[in-house]
PDB file of C-alpha atoms in Angstrom:
ATOM      1  CA  MET A  12    -144.701 -14.079 -73.140  1.00 53.00           C
ATOM      2  CA  GLN A  13    -142.779 -14.767 -69.907  1.00 63.00           C
ATOM      3  CA  ALA A  14    -139.672 -15.707 -71.916  1.00 63.00           C
ATOM      4  CA  THR A  15    -139.839 -12.350 -73.687  1.00 83.00           C
ATOM      5  CA  ALA A  16    -140.145 -10.512 -70.371  1.00 87.00           C
ATOM      6  CA  ALA A  17    -137.226 -12.511 -68.936  1.00 88.00           C
ATOM      7  CA  LEU A  18    -135.097 -11.658 -71.970  1.00 88.00           C
ATOM      8  CA  SER A  19    -136.019  -8.001 -71.602  1.00 91.00           C
ATOM      9  CA  TRP A  20    -135.015  -7.964 -67.934  1.00 94.00           C
ATOM     10  CA  LEU A  21    -131.742  -9.744 -68.744  1.00 93.00           C
ATOM     11  CA  LEU A  22    -131.011  -7.056 -71.341  1.00 94.00           C
ATOM     12  CA  VAL A  23    -131.830  -4.342 -68.807  1.00 95.00           C
ATOM     13  CA  ALA A  24    -129.437  -5.916 -66.286  1.00 96.00           C
ATOM     14  CA  LEU A  25    -126.654  -6.444 -68.837  1.00 95.00           C
ATOM     15  CA  CYS A  26    -126.891  -2.940 -70.274  1.00 95.00           C
ATOM     16  CA  THR A  27    -127.137  -1.307 -66.835  1.00 96.00           C
ATOM     17  CA  ALA A  28    -124.066  -3.200 -65.613  1.00 95.00           C
ATOM     18  CA  THR A  29    -122.182  -2.267 -68.763  1.00 94.00           C
ATOM     19  CA  GLY A  30    -123.172   1.385 -68.478  1.00 94.00           C
ATOM     20  CA  THR A  31    -122.112   1.403 -64.829  1.00 94.00           C
ATOM     21  CA  TYR A  32    -118.705  -0.066 -65.665  1.00 92.00           C
ATOM     22  CA  CYS A  33    -118.306   2.540 -68.411  1.00 92.00           C
ATOM     23  CA  LEU A  34    -118.924   5.225 -65.784  1.00 92.00           C
ATOM     24  CA  LEU A  35    -116.056   3.721 -63.768  1.00 90.00           C
ATOM     25  CA  ARG A  36    -113.860   3.835 -66.876  1.00 89.00           C
ATOM     26  CA  MET A  37    -114.491   7.575 -67.067  1.00 89.00           C
ATOM     27  CA  ARG A  38    -112.106   7.909 -64.101  1.00 86.00           C
ATOM     28  CA  SER A  39    -109.203   6.827 -66.319  1.00 82.00           C
ATOM     29  CA  GLN A  40    -106.069   8.963 -66.507  1.00 82.00           C
ATOM     30  CA  ILE A  41    -106.230   8.771 -70.327  1.00 80.00           C
ATOM     31  CA  ALA A  42    -108.375  11.532 -71.846  1.00 80.00           C
ATOM     32  CA  GLU A  43    -109.372   9.560 -74.956  1.00 78.00           C
ATOM     33  CA  GLN A  44    -110.474   6.622 -72.830  1.00 82.00           C
ATOM     34  CA  ARG A  45    -112.625   8.927 -70.675  1.00 83.00           C
ATOM     35  CA  ARG A  46    -114.379  10.338 -73.767  1.00 82.00           C
ATOM     36  CA  THR A  47    -114.951   6.876 -75.218  1.00 85.00           C
ATOM     37  CA  ALA A  48    -116.243   5.547 -71.899  1.00 89.00           C
ATOM     38  CA  GLY A  49    -118.721   8.420 -71.617  1.00 89.00           C
ATOM     39  CA  GLY A  50    -120.263   7.599 -74.988  1.00 88.00           C
ATOM     40  CA  GLU A  51    -120.387   3.912 -74.129  1.00 91.00           C
ATOM     41  CA  ALA A  52    -122.046   4.647 -70.764  1.00 94.00           C
ATOM     42  CA  LEU A  53    -124.726   6.671 -72.570  1.00 93.00           C
ATOM     43  CA  MET A  54    -125.224   3.780 -74.979  1.00 93.00           C
ATOM     44  CA  GLY A  55    -125.469   1.203 -72.176  1.00 95.00           C
ATOM     45  CA  PHE A  56    -128.013   3.151 -70.152  1.00 96.00           C
ATOM     46  CA  GLY A  57    -129.989   4.047 -73.296  1.00 94.00           C
ATOM     47  CA  MET A  58    -130.186   0.403 -74.306  1.00 94.00           C
ATOM     48  CA  ALA A  59    -131.235  -0.554 -70.765  1.00 95.00           C
ATOM     49  CA  ALA A  60    -134.067   1.988 -70.902  1.00 92.00           C
ATOM     50  CA  MET A  61    -135.217   0.710 -74.300  1.00 91.00           C
ATOM     51  CA  ALA A  62    -135.229  -2.897 -73.075  1.00 91.00           C
ATOM     52  CA  VAL A  63    -137.613  -2.320 -70.146  1.00 91.00           C
ATOM     53  CA  PRO A  64    -140.733  -4.420 -70.898  1.00 89.00           C
ATOM     54  CA  ALA A  65    -143.692  -2.408 -72.176  1.00 83.00           C
ATOM     55  CA  ALA A  66    -145.934  -4.071 -69.587  1.00 84.00           C
ATOM     56  CA  VAL A  67    -143.897  -2.326 -66.881  1.00 88.00           C
ATOM     57  CA  PHE A  68    -143.473   1.089 -68.471  1.00 85.00           C
ATOM     58  CA  THR A  69    -144.553   2.557 -71.790  1.00 84.00           C
ATOM     59  CA  PRO A  70    -143.141   6.065 -72.179  1.00 85.00           C
ATOM     60  CA  PRO A  71    -145.053   8.839 -73.949  1.00 86.00           C
ATOM     61  CA  ASP A  72    -144.407   9.380 -77.669  1.00 83.00           C
ATOM     62  CA  TRP A  73    -142.125  12.364 -77.211  1.00 90.00           C
ATOM     63  CA  VAL A  74    -139.556  10.303 -75.237  1.00 91.00           C
ATOM     64  CA  TRP A  75    -138.507   8.416 -78.372  1.00 90.00           C
ATOM     65  CA  TRP A  76    -137.954  11.685 -80.241  1.00 94.00           C
ATOM     66  CA  VAL A  77    -135.810  12.965 -77.374  1.00 95.00           C
ATOM     67  CA  CYS A  78    -133.816   9.716 -77.401  1.00 94.00           C
ATOM     68  CA  ALA A  79    -133.245  10.047 -81.135  1.00 95.00           C
ATOM     69  CA  ALA A  80    -132.036  13.640 -80.660  1.00 96.00           C
ATOM     70  CA  VAL A  81    -129.705  12.693 -77.782  1.00 95.00           C
ATOM     71  CA  PHE A  82    -128.086   9.844 -79.690  1.00 95.00           C
ATOM     72  CA  GLY A  83    -127.897  11.952 -82.831  1.00 95.00           C
ATOM     73  CA  ALA A  84    -126.048  14.619 -80.851  1.00 95.00           C
ATOM     74  CA  ALA A  85    -123.795  11.928 -79.324  1.00 91.00           C
ATOM     75  CA  ALA A  86    -122.883  10.754 -82.834  1.00 91.00           C
ATOM     76  CA  LEU A  87    -121.532  14.153 -83.916  1.00 91.00           C
ATOM     77  CA  PRO A  88    -118.239  14.013 -81.987  1.00 87.00           C
ATOM     78  CA  ASP A  89    -117.682  10.447 -83.217  1.00 84.00           C
ATOM     79  CA  LEU A  90    -118.250  11.612 -86.771  1.00 87.00           C
ATOM     80  CA  TRP A  91    -115.478  14.179 -86.274  1.00 86.00           C
ATOM     81  CA  ARG A  92    -113.098  11.809 -84.430  1.00 84.00           C
ATOM     82  CA  ALA A  93    -113.573   8.992 -86.965  1.00 83.00           C
ATOM     83  CA  ARG A  94    -111.320  10.903 -89.363  1.00 85.00           C
ATOM     84  CA  LYS A  95    -108.307  10.005 -87.209  1.00 84.00           C
ATOM     85  CA  CYS A  96    -109.379   6.881 -85.331  1.00 81.00           C
ATOM     86  CA  PRO A  97    -111.379   4.124 -87.068  1.00 79.00           C
ATOM     87  CA  HIS A  98    -112.638   2.850 -83.690  1.00 77.00           C
ATOM     88  CA  HIS A  99    -114.977   5.833 -83.595  1.00 81.00           C
ATOM     89  CA  LEU A 100    -116.726   4.482 -86.700  1.00 90.00           C
ATOM     90  CA  HIS A 101    -118.089   1.703 -84.485  1.00 90.00           C
ATOM     91  CA  HIS A 102    -119.367   4.297 -82.007  1.00 89.00           C
ATOM     92  CA  LEU A 103    -120.925   6.163 -84.916  1.00 92.00           C
ATOM     93  CA  VAL A 104    -122.723   3.010 -86.086  1.00 94.00           C
ATOM     94  CA  GLY A 105    -123.863   2.323 -82.512  1.00 94.00           C
ATOM     95  CA  ALA A 106    -125.247   5.825 -82.035  1.00 94.00           C
ATOM     96  CA  GLY A 107    -126.881   5.651 -85.460  1.00 94.00           C
ATOM     97  CA  SER A 108    -128.481   2.339 -84.472  1.00 95.00           C
ATOM     98  CA  MET A 109    -129.868   3.924 -81.334  1.00 95.00           C
ATOM     99  CA  VAL A 110    -131.313   6.781 -83.407  1.00 95.00           C
ATOM    100  CA  TYR A 111    -132.818   4.234 -85.803  1.00 95.00           C
ATOM    101  CA  MET A 112    -134.398   2.191 -83.001  1.00 93.00           C
ATOM    102  CA  SER A 113    -135.737   5.329 -81.291  1.00 92.00           C
ATOM    103  CA  LEU A 114    -137.300   6.593 -84.516  1.00 92.00           C
ATOM    104  CA  SER A 115    -138.742   3.147 -85.230  1.00 90.00           C
ATOM    105  CA  MET A 116    -140.441   3.123 -81.847  1.00 86.00           C
ATOM    106  CA  ALA A 117    -141.631   6.714 -82.280  1.00 85.00           C
ATOM    107  CA  GLY A 118    -143.105   5.906 -85.684  1.00 78.00           C
ATOM    108  CA  SER A 119    -144.720   2.577 -84.825  1.00 70.00           C
ATOM    109  CA  PRO A 120    -148.522   2.574 -84.995  1.00 61.00           C
ATOM    110  CA  GLY A 121    -150.682   2.249 -81.918  1.00 53.00           C
ATOM    111  CA  PRO A 122    -149.277   2.263 -78.418  1.00 48.00           C
ATOM    112  CA  HIS A 123    -145.504   2.463 -78.579  1.00 43.00           C
ATOM    113  CA  HIS A 124    -144.066  -0.829 -77.509  1.00 48.00           C
ATOM    114  CA  HIS A 125    -140.518  -1.697 -76.669  1.00 49.00           C
ATOM    115  CA  HIS A 126    -138.483  -4.003 -78.865  1.00 48.00           C
ATOM    116  CA  ALA A 127    -139.837  -7.116 -77.219  1.00 45.00           C
ATOM    117  CA  HIS A 128    -143.040  -6.739 -79.213  1.00 44.00           C
ATOM    118  CA  GLY A 129    -141.435  -6.363 -82.646  1.00 51.00           C
ATOM    119  CA  GLY A 130    -143.050  -5.135 -85.821  1.00 54.00           C
ATOM    120  CA  SER A 131    -141.177  -1.854 -86.190  1.00 68.00           C
ATOM    121  CA  GLY A 132    -138.258  -0.680 -88.297  1.00 73.00           C
ATOM    122  CA  THR A 133    -137.281  -1.191 -91.905  1.00 86.00           C
ATOM    123  CA  PRO A 134    -136.274  -4.833 -92.544  1.00 90.00           C
ATOM    124  CA  VAL A 135    -133.332  -3.933 -94.806  1.00 94.00           C
ATOM    125  CA  VAL A 136    -131.820  -1.452 -92.331  1.00 94.00           C
ATOM    126  CA  THR A 137    -132.454  -3.818 -89.442  1.00 94.00           C
ATOM    127  CA  GLY A 138    -130.799  -6.663 -91.402  1.00 94.00           C
ATOM    128  CA  VAL A 139    -127.708  -4.602 -92.249  1.00 96.00           C
ATOM    129  CA  LEU A 140    -127.337  -3.514 -88.618  1.00 96.00           C
ATOM    130  CA  LEU A 141    -127.831  -7.115 -87.469  1.00 96.00           C
ATOM    131  CA  LEU A 142    -125.060  -8.323 -89.796  1.00 97.00           C
ATOM    132  CA  TYR A 143    -122.734  -5.567 -88.637  1.00 97.00           C
ATOM    133  CA  PHE A 144    -123.260  -6.196 -84.917  1.00 97.00           C
ATOM    134  CA  ALA A 145    -123.172  -9.996 -85.278  1.00 97.00           C
ATOM    135  CA  GLY A 146    -119.822  -9.657 -87.050  1.00 96.00           C
ATOM    136  CA  TYR A 147    -118.631  -7.222 -84.403  1.00 95.00           C
ATOM    137  CA  VAL A 148    -119.615  -9.629 -81.611  1.00 96.00           C
ATOM    138  CA  LEU A 149    -117.775 -12.527 -83.268  1.00 95.00           C
ATOM    139  CA  LEU A 150    -114.645 -10.451 -83.892  1.00 93.00           C
ATOM    140  CA  SER A 151    -114.712  -9.007 -80.360  1.00 90.00           C
ATOM    141  CA  GLY A 152    -115.105 -12.477 -78.891  1.00 90.00           C
ATOM    142  CA  VAL A 153    -112.071 -13.735 -80.806  1.00 90.00           C
ATOM    143  CA  ARG A 154    -110.031 -10.746 -79.626  1.00 86.00           C
ATOM    144  CA  LEU A 155    -110.805 -11.626 -76.002  1.00 84.00           C
ATOM    145  CA  ILE A 156    -109.252 -15.083 -76.339  1.00 84.00           C
ATOM    146  CA  PRO A 157    -105.882 -14.861 -74.607  1.00 80.00           C
ATOM    147  CA  ALA A 158    -102.849 -15.444 -76.793  1.00 66.00           C
ATOM    148  CA  ALA A 159    -100.567 -18.317 -75.794  1.00 59.00           C
ATOM    149  CA  ARG A 160     -97.430 -17.148 -73.974  1.00 57.00           C
ATOM    150  CA  PRO A 161     -94.052 -18.814 -74.343  1.00 56.00           C
ATOM    151  CA  ALA A 162     -92.829 -20.758 -71.312  1.00 55.00           C
ATOM    152  CA  GLY A 163     -91.258 -18.489 -68.743  1.00 53.00           C
ATOM    153  CA  ALA A 164     -93.159 -15.415 -69.923  1.00 51.00           C
ATOM    154  CA  GLY A 165     -95.198 -13.496 -67.429  1.00 49.00           C
ATOM    155  CA  SER A 166     -93.039 -10.667 -66.266  1.00 42.00           C
ATOM    156  CA  THR A 167     -94.599  -7.355 -65.361  1.00 41.00           C
ATOM    157  CA  ALA A 168     -93.482  -5.979 -68.716  1.00 39.00           C
ATOM    158  CA  ASP A 169     -95.589  -8.614 -70.509  1.00 40.00           C
ATOM    159  CA  THR A 170     -98.722  -8.148 -68.447  1.00 41.00           C
ATOM    160  CA  GLY A 171     -98.706  -4.405 -67.921  1.00 40.00           C
ATOM    161  CA  VAL A 172     -99.130  -4.947 -64.170  1.00 41.00           C
ATOM    162  CA  THR A 173     -96.858  -2.810 -62.056  1.00 41.00           C
ATOM    163  CA  ASP A 174     -95.578  -3.199 -58.519  1.00 42.00           C
ATOM    164  CA  SER A 175     -98.115  -0.613 -57.383  1.00 49.00           C
ATOM    165  CA  GLY A 176    -100.971  -3.055 -57.888  1.00 52.00           C
ATOM    166  CA  GLY A 177    -101.587  -2.814 -61.640  1.00 55.00           C
ATOM    167  CA  PRO A 178    -103.830  -0.674 -63.751  1.00 59.00           C
ATOM    168  CA  GLY A 179    -107.040   0.702 -62.311  1.00 62.00           C
ATOM    169  CA  TRP A 180    -110.411  -0.689 -63.312  1.00 59.00           C
ATOM    170  CA  GLY A 181    -110.838   2.094 -65.839  1.00 58.00           C
ATOM    171  CA  ASP A 182    -107.579   1.285 -67.616  1.00 66.00           C
ATOM    172  CA  ARG A 183    -108.032  -2.436 -68.247  1.00 75.00           C
ATOM    173  CA  PRO A 184    -108.281  -2.942 -72.040  1.00 77.00           C
ATOM    174  CA  GLU A 185    -109.645  -6.475 -71.740  1.00 80.00           C
ATOM    175  CA  LEU A 186    -112.508  -5.243 -69.555  1.00 83.00           C
ATOM    176  CA  ALA A 187    -113.250  -2.431 -72.001  1.00 85.00           C
ATOM    177  CA  ARG A 188    -113.388  -5.027 -74.808  1.00 87.00           C
ATOM    178  CA  ALA A 189    -115.702  -7.243 -72.737  1.00 88.00           C
ATOM    179  CA  CYS A 190    -117.898  -4.202 -72.107  1.00 89.00           C
ATOM    180  CA  ARG A 191    -118.138  -3.488 -75.845  1.00 91.00           C
ATOM    181  CA  LEU A 192    -118.786  -7.171 -76.539  1.00 93.00           C
ATOM    182  CA  SER A 193    -121.715  -7.250 -74.095  1.00 93.00           C
ATOM    183  CA  MET A 194    -123.217  -4.098 -75.635  1.00 94.00           C
ATOM    184  CA  GLY A 195    -122.812  -5.639 -79.090  1.00 95.00           C
ATOM    185  CA  MET A 196    -124.643  -8.788 -77.966  1.00 95.00           C
ATOM    186  CA  ALA A 197    -127.404  -6.677 -76.444  1.00 94.00           C
ATOM    187  CA  MET A 198    -127.698  -4.718 -79.699  1.00 95.00           C
ATOM    188  CA  VAL A 199    -128.049  -7.975 -81.658  1.00 95.00           C
ATOM    189  CA  ALA A 200    -130.793  -9.140 -79.275  1.00 93.00           C
ATOM    190  CA  MET A 201    -132.649  -5.818 -79.551  1.00 92.00           C
ATOM    191  CA  LEU A 202    -132.405  -5.759 -83.350  1.00 93.00           C
ATOM    192  CA  LEU A 203    -133.654  -9.355 -83.550  1.00 91.00           C
ATOM    193  CA  THR A 204    -136.830  -8.353 -81.722  1.00 85.00           C
ATOM    194  CA  MET A 205    -137.614  -5.395 -83.995  1.00 80.00           C
TER     195      MET A 205
END
């Protein structure tokens, strides 16, 4: 039982840190990156709230319905944007997963427990989401591996760093990828405990 609580608190910390970094990314000069970061911040903080151990806080039933509505509403812009940018399909799947987990917790019998107690959700849907996010985590991890540079490479044109000190924290693509990777790993952990 203590291992489950420790895992829950680790998920809370990971998702809170990720959501906080996504808030920092919302200060980017690039409008699309600000919109994406806002959705990812919502996802990070929502996952952190879901991961809080039930022994610490068990919300009333209506909270899960509100969560499902919020993430359903957050999915609508991604549904529209996915026509032009396939990256928004991932956000759509993430928001849909949050709706699914919220509804699973709202519909579970007895006192509504967090994911750490399992026993909720449809096994087929949970399995499909697990496969998707496990694949996403593996692919994201591979994309974070730095490519080998030829000898002598390393100019500012290659790295994107300028004389003014480089890109801001909100405009670092490798940090955005690491953020998405950590949320994907947290999603896998949460789905495994359903």
